[in-house]
Amino acid sequence: MTAVVDKKEIERQAMVDYLQVAGKVVLASTIECYDEGDNSVTAVCDPPAVVRISPYGSRQIFEDVLRWTDGMHLDPYYDIEVLEPHPALAGLRPSWTFGPGRGRDGTVDAPSFALGDDACQERYRDATGLSDAEAGGPSASAAPRS
């Protein structure tokens, strides 16, 4: 029989995960977006896109970081700011990326990003987020999507 992890412990771990990256620059391999028809689209970014995880207020933490998809799996997502144009984002409105998911069975799903190293943090320290139009870059008419 598989042990069941306490929901409060999973939520504590999810907060630690979030606080380690809030306001930091990450390299995102997938970004959840919306197209011109407001349909949800997953942009696959290869190479990864340079984005910053947006800091949340307490209400958003409850809704987005401590987000249970069912009684057994916490599936957080983090809002982002795109810092460099990426062709996979052409024609899309980039919105968020997945943080580490956690199951009550003890499983941990990898996030869809990696924390940028110290040089990356310094390079983009004062960078502002791009507009949706700028995020796709100038030559991204045939961006791969899944």
C-alpha angles and dihedrals in degrees: 000000000000117000116241117228116223113256092229091055091051090049090049090052091047090054091050089050092050096045090053091062107025108124091005130121115250135179106237121205093186130025126189110228144166124237127216090278092052091251117149113250130181110220112207108212116203107193094030120259120246108238140154122230107236116233113242134216119231095269093053091047089058094046101039110021098036092043114147113197090193135342092286108043133054109203111182126192128195126209113234144201115215110228101181128034114258126189093221088066097056112134092004137107105230110217119160149342132219121262122206110304120218131201128205086236088067098259119141121201116210117247118248091244143049124226112253116243123250093272090053092049090051095045093055098032094116098026118128123218119264124242116253090257092052094045093072094052128224101289106037105116095127101043117168114241137172 
